[in-house]
PDB file of N, CA and C in Angstrom:
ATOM      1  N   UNK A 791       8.573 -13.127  -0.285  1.00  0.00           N
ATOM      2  CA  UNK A 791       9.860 -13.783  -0.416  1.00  0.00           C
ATOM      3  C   UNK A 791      10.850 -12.768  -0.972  1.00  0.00           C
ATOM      4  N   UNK A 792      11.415 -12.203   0.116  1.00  0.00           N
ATOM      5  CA  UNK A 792      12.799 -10.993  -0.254  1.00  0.00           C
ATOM      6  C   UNK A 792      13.678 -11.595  -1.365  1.00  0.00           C
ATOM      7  N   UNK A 793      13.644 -13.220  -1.676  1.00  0.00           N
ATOM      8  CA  UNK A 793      14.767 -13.604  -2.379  1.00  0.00           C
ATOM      9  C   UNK A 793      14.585 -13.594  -3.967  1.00  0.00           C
ATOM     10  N   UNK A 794      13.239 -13.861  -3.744  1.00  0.00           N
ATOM     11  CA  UNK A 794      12.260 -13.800  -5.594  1.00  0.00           C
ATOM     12  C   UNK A 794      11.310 -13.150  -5.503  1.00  0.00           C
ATOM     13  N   UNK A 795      11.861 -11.498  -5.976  1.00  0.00           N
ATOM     14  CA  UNK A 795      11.069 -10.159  -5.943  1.00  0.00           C
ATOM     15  C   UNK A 795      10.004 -10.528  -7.223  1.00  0.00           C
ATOM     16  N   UNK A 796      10.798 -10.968  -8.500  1.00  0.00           N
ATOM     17  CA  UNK A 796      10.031 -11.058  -9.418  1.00  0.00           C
ATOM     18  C   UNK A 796       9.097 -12.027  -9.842  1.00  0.00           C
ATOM     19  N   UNK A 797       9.094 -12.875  -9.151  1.00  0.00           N
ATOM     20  CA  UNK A 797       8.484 -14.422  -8.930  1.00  0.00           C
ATOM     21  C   UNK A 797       9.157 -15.195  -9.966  1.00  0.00           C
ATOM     22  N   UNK A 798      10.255 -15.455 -10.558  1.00  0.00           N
ATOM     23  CA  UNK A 798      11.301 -16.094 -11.114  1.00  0.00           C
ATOM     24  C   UNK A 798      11.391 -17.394 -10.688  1.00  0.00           C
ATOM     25  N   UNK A 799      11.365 -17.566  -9.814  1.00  0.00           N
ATOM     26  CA  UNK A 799      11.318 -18.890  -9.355  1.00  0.00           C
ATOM     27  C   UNK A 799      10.057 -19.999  -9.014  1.00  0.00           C
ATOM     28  N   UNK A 800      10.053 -20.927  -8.239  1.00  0.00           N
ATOM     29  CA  UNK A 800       8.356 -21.963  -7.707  1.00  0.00           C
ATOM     30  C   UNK A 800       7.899 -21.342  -7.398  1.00  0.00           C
ATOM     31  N   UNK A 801       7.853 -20.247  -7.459  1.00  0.00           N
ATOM     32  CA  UNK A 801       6.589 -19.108  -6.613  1.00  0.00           C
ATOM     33  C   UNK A 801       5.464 -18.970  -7.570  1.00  0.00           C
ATOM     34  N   UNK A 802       4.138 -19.203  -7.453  1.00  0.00           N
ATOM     35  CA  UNK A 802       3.214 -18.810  -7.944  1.00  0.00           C
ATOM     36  C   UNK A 802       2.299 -17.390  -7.646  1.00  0.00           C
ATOM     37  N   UNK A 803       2.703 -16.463  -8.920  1.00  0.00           N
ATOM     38  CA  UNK A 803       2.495 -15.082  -8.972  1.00  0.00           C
ATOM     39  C   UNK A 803       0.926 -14.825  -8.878  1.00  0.00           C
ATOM     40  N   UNK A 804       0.615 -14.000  -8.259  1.00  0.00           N
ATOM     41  CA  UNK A 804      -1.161 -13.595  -7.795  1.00  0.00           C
ATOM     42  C   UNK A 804      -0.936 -12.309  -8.008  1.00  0.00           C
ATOM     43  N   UNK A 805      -2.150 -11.871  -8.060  1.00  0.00           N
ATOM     44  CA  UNK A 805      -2.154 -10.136  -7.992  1.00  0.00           C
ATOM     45  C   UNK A 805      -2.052  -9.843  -6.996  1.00  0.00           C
ATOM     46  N   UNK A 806      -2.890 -10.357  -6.227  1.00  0.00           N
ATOM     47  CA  UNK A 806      -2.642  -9.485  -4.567  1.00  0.00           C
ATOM     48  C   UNK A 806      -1.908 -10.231  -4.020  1.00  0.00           C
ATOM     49  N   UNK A 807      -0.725 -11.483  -4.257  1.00  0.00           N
ATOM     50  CA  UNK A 807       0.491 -11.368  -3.446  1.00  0.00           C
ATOM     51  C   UNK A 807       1.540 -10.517  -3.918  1.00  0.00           C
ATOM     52  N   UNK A 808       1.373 -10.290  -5.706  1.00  0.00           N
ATOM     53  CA  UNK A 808       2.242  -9.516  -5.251  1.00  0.00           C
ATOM     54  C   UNK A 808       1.525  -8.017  -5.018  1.00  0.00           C
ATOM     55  N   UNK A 809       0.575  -7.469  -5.090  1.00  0.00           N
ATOM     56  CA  UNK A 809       0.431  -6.151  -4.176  1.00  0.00           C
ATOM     57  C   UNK A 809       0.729  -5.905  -2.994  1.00  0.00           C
ATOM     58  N   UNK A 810       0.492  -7.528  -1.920  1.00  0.00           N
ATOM     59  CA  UNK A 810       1.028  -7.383  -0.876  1.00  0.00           C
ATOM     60  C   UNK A 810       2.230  -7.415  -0.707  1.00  0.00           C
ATOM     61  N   UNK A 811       2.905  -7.906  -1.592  1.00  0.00           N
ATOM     62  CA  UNK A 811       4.662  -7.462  -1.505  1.00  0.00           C
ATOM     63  C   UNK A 811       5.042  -6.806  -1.292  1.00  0.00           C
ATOM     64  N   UNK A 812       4.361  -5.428  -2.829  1.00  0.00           N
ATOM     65  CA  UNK A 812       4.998  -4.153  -2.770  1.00  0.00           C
ATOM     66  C   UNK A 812       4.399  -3.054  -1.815  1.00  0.00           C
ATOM     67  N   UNK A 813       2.983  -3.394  -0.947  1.00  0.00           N
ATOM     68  CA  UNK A 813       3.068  -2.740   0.319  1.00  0.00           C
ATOM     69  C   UNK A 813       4.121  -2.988   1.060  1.00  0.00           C
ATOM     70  N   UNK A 814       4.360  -4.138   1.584  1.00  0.00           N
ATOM     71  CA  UNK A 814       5.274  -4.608   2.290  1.00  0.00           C
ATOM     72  C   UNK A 814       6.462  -3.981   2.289  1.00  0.00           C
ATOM     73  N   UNK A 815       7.090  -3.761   0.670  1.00  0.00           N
ATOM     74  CA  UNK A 815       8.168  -3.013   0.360  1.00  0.00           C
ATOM     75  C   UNK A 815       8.371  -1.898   0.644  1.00  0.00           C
ATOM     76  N   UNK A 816       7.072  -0.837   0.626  1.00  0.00           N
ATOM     77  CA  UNK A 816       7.183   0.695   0.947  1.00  0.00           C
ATOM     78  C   UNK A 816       7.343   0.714   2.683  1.00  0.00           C
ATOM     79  N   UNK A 817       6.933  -0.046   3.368  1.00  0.00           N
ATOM     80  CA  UNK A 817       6.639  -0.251   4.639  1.00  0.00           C
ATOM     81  C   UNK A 817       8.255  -0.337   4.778  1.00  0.00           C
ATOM     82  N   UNK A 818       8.599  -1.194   4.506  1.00  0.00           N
ATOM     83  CA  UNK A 818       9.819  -1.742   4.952  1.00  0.00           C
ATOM     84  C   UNK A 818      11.333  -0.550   4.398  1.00  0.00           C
ATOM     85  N   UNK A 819      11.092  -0.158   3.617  1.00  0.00           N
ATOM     86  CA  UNK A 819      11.662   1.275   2.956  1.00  0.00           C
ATOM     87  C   UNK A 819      11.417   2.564   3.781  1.00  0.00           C
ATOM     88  N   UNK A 820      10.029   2.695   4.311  1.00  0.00           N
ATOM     89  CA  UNK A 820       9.944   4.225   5.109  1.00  0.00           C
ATOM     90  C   UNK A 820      10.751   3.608   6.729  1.00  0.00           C
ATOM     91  N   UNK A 821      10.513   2.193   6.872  1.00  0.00           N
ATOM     92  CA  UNK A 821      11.110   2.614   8.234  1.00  0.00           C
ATOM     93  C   UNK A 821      12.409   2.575   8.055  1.00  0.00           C
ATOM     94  N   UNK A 822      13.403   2.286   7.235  1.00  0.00           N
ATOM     95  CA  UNK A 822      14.866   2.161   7.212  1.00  0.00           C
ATOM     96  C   UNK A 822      15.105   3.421   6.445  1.00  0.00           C
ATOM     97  N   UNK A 823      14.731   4.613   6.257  1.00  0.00           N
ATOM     98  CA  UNK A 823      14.536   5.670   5.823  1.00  0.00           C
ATOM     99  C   UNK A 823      14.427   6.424   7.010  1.00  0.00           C
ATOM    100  N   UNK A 824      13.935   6.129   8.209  1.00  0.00           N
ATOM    101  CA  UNK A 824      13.163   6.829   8.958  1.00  0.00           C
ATOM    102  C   UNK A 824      14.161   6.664   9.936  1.00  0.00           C
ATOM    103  N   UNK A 825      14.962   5.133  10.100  1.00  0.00           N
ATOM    104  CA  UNK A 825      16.421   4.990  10.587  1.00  0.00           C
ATOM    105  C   UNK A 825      17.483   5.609  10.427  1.00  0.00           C
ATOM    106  N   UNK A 826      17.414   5.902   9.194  1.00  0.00           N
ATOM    107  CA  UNK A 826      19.256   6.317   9.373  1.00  0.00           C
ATOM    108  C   UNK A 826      18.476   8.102   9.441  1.00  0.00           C
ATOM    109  N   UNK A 827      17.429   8.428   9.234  1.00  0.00           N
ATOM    110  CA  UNK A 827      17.208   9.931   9.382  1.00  0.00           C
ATOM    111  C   UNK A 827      17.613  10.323  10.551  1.00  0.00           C
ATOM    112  N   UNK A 828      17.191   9.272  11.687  1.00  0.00           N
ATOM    113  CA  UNK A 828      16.964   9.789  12.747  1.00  0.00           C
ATOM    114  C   UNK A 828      18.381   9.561  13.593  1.00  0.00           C
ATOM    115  N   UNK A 829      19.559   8.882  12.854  1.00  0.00           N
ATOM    116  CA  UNK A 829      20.976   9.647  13.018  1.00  0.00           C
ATOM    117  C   UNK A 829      21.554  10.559  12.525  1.00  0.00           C
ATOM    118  N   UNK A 830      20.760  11.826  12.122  1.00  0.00           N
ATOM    119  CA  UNK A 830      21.081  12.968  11.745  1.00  0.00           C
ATOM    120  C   UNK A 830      20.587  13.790  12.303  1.00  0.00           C
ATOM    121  N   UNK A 831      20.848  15.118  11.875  1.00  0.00           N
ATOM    122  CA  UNK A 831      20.309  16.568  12.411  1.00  0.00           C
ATOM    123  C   UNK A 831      19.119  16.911  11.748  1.00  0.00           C
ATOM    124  N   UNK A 832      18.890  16.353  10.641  1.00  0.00           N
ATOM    125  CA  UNK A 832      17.270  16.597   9.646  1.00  0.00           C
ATOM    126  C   UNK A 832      16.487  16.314  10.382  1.00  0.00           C
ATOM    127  N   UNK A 833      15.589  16.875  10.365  1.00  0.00           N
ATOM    128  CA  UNK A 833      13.816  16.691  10.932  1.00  0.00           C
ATOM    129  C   UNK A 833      13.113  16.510  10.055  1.00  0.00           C
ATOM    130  N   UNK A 834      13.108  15.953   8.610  1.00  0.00           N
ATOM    131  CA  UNK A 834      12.802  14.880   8.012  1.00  0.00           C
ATOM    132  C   UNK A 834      11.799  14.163   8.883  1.00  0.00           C
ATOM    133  N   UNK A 835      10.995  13.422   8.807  1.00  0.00           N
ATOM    134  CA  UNK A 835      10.338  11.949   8.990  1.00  0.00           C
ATOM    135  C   UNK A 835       9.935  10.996   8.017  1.00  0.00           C
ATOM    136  N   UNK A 836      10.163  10.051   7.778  1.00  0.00           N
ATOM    137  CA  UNK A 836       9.299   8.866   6.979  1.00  0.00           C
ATOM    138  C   UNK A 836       8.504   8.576   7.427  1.00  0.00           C
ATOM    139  N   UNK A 837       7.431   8.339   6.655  1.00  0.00           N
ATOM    140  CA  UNK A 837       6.211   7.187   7.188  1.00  0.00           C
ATOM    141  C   UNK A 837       5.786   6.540   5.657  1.00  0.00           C
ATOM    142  N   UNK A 838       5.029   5.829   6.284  1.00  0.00           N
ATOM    143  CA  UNK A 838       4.216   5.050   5.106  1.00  0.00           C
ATOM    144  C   UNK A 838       2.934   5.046   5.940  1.00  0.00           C
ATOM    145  N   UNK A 839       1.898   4.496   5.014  1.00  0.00           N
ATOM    146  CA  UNK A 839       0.325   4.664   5.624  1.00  0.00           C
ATOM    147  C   UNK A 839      -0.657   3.753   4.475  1.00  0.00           C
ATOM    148  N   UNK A 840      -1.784   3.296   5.135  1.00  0.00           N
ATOM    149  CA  UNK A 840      -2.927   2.762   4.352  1.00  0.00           C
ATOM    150  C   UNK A 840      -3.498   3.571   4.481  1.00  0.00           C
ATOM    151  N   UNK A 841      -4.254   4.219   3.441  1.00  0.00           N
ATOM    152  CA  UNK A 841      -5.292   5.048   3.736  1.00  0.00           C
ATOM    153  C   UNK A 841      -6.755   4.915   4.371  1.00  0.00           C
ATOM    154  N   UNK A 842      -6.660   3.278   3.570  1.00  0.00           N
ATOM    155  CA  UNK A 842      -7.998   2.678   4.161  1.00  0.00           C
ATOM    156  C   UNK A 842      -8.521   1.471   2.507  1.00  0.00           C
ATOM    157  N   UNK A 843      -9.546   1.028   2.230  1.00  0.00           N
ATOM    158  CA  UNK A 843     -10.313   0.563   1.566  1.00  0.00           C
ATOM    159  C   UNK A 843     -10.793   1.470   0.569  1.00  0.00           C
ATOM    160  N   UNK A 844     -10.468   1.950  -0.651  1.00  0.00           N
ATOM    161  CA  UNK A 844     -10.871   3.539  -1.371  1.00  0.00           C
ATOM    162  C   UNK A 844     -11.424   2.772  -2.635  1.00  0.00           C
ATOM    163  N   UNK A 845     -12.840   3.697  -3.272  1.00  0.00           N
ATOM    164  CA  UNK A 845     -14.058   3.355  -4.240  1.00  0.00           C
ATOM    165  C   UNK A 845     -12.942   3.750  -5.289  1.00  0.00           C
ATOM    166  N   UNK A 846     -12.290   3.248  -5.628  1.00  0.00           N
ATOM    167  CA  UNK A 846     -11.585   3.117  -6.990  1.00  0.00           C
ATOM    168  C   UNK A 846     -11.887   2.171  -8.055  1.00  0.00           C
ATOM    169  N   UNK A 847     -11.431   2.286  -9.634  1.00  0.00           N
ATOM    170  CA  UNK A 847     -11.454   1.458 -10.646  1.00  0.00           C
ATOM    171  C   UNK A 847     -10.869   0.117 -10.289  1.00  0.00           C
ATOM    172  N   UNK A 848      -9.687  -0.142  -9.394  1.00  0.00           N
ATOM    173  CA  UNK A 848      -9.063  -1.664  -9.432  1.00  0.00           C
ATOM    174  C   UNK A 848      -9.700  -2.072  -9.423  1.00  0.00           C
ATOM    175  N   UNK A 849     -10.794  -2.231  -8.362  1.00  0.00           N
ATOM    176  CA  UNK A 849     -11.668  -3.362  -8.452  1.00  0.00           C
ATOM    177  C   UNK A 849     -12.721  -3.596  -9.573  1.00  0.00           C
ATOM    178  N   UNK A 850     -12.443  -3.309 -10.629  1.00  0.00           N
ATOM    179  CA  UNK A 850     -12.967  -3.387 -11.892  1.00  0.00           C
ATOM    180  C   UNK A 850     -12.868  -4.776 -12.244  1.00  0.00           C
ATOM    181  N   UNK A 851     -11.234  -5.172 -11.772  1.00  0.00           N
ATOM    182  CA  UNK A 851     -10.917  -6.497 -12.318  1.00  0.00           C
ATOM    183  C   UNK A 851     -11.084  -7.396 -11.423  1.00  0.00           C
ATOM    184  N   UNK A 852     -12.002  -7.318 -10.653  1.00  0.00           N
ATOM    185  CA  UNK A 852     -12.007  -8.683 -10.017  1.00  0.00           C
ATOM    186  C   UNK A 852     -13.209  -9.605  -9.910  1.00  0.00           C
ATOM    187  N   UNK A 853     -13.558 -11.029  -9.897  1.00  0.00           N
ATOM    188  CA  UNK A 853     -14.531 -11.659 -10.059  1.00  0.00           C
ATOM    189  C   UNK A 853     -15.756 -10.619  -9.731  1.00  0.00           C
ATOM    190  N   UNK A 854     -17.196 -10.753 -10.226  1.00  0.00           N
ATOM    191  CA  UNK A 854     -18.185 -10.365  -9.802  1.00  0.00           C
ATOM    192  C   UNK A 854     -18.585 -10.325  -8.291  1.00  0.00           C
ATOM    193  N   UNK A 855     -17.919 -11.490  -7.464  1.00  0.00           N
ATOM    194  CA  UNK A 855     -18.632 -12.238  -6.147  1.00  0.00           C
ATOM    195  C   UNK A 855     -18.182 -10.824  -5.305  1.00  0.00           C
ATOM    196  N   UNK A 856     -16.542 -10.932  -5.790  1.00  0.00           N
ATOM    197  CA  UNK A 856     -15.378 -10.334  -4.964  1.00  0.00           C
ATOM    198  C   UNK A 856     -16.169  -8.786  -5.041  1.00  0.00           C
ATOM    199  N   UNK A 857     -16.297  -8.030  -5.766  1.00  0.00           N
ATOM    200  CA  UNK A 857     -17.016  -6.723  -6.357  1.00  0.00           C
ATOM    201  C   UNK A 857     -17.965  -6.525  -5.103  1.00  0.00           C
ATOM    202  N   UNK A 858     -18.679  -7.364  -5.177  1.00  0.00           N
ATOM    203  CA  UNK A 858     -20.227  -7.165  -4.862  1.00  0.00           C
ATOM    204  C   UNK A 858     -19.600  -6.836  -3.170  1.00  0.00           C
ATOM    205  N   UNK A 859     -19.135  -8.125  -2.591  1.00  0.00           N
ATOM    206  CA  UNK A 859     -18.564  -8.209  -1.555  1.00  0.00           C
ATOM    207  C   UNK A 859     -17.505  -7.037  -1.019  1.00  0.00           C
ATOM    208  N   UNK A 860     -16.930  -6.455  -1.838  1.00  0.00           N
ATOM    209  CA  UNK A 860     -15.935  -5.383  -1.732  1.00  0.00           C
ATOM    210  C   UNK A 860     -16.741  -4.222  -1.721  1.00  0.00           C
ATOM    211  N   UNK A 861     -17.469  -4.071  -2.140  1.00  0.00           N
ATOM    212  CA  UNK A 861     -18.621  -2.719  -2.059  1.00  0.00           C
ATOM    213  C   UNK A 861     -19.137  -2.475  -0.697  1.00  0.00           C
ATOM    214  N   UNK A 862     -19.126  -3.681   0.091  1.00  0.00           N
ATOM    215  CA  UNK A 862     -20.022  -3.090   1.195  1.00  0.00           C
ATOM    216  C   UNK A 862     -18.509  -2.568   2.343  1.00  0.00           C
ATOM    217  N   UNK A 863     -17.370  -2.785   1.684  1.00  0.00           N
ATOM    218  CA  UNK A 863     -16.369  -2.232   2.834  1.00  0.00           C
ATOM    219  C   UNK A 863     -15.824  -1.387   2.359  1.00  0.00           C
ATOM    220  N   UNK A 864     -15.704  -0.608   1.068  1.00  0.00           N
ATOM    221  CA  UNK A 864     -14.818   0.140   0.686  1.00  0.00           C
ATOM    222  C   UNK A 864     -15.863   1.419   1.438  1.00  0.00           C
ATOM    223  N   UNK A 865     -15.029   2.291   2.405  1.00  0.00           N
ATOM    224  CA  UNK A 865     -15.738   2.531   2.995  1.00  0.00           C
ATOM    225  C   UNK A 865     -14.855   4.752   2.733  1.00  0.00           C
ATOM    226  N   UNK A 866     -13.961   4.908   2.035  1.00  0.00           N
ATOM    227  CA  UNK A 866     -13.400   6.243   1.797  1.00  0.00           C
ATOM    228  C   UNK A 866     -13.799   6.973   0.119  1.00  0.00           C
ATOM    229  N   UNK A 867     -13.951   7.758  -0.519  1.00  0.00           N
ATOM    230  CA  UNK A 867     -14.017   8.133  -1.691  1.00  0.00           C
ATOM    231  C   UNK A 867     -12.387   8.177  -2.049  1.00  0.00           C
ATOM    232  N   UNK A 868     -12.445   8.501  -2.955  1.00  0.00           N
ATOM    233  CA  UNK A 868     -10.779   8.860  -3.381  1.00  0.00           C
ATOM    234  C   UNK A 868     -10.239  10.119  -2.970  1.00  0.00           C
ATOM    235  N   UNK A 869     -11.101  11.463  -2.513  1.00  0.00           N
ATOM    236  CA  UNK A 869     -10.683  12.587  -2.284  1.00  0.00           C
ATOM    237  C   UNK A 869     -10.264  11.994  -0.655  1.00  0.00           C
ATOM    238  N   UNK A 870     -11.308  11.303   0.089  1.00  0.00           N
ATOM    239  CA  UNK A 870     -10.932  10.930   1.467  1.00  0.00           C
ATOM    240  C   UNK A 870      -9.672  10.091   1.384  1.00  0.00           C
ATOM    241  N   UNK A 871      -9.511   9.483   0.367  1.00  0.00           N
ATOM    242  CA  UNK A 871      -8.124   8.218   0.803  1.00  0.00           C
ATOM    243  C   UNK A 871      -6.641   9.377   0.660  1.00  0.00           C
ATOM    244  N   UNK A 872      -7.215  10.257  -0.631  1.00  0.00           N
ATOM    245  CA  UNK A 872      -5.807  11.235  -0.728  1.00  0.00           C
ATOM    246  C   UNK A 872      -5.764  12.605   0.868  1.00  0.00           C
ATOM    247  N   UNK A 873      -6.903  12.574   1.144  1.00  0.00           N
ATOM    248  CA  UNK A 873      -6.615  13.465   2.136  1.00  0.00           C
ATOM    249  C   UNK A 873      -5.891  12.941   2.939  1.00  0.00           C
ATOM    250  N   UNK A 874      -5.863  11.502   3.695  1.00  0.00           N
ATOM    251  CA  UNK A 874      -5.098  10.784   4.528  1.00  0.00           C
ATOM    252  C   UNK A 874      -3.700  10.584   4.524  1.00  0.00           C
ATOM    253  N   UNK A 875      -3.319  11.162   3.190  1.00  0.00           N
ATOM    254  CA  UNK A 875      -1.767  11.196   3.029  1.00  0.00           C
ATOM    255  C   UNK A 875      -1.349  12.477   2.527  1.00  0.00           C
ATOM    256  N   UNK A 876      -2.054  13.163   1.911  1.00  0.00           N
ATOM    257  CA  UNK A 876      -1.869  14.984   2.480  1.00  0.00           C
ATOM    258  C   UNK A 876      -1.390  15.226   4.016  1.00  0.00           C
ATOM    259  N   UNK A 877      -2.546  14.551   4.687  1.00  0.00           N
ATOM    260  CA  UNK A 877      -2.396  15.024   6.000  1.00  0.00           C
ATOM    261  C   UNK A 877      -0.981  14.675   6.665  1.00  0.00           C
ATOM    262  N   UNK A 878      -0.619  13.058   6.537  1.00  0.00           N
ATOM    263  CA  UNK A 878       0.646  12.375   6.781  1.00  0.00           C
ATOM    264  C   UNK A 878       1.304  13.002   6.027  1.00  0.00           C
ATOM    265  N   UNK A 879       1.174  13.810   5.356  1.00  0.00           N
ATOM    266  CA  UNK A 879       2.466  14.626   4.661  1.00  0.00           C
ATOM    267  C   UNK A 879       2.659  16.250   5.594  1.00  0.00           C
ATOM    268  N   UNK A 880       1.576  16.269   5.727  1.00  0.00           N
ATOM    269  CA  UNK A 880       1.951  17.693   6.470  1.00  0.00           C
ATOM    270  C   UNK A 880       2.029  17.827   8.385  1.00  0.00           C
ATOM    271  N   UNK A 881       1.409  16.699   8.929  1.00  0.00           N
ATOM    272  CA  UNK A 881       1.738  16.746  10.042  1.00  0.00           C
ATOM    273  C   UNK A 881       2.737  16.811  10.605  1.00  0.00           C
ATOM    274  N   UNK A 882       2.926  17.620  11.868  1.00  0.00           N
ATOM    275  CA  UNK A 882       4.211  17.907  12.465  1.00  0.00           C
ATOM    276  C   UNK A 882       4.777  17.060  13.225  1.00  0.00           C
ATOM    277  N   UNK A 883       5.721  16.073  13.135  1.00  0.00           N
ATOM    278  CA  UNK A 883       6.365  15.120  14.211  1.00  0.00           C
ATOM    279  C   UNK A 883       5.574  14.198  15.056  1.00  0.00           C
TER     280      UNK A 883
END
């Protein structure tokens, strides 16, 4: 809900709605970034990217069930999830 960023209003706040927000937000930021670039002379690009499912601490906090269940898909280390946006950082056009 673009209108209640902060959940201020009847909105009932979750963790992962709002994580999915603020994906949503970077998403929605690289491509209107990536718009007005591309009425210029810069060769610039935006992107945004998932890296994937990465064996990180977040999931520290979440029910036991969720854990157990999340283990069998997190499927990148953390050096693999950062390589995926190294790479989107250095690829050419």
């Amino acid at each position: 809900d673009m209108s209640d960023l902060n959940f201020a209003r009847n909105r009932v706040y979750t963790p992962w709605g709002a994580y999915g927000q603020s994906k949503l937000a970077n998403v929605l930021f690289a491509k209107a970034l990536d718009d007005r670039l591309k009425g210029t002379e810069s060769d610039i690009m935006s992107v945004s990217l998932h890296p994937g499912v990465i064996q990180t601490n977040l999931w520290r906090h979440q029910n036991p069930l969720f854990r157990l269940v999340s283990g069998l898909v997190m499927d990148k280390t953390v050096e693999q999830g950062a390589a995926t946006s190294v790479y989107c950082s250095l690829v050419d056009g």
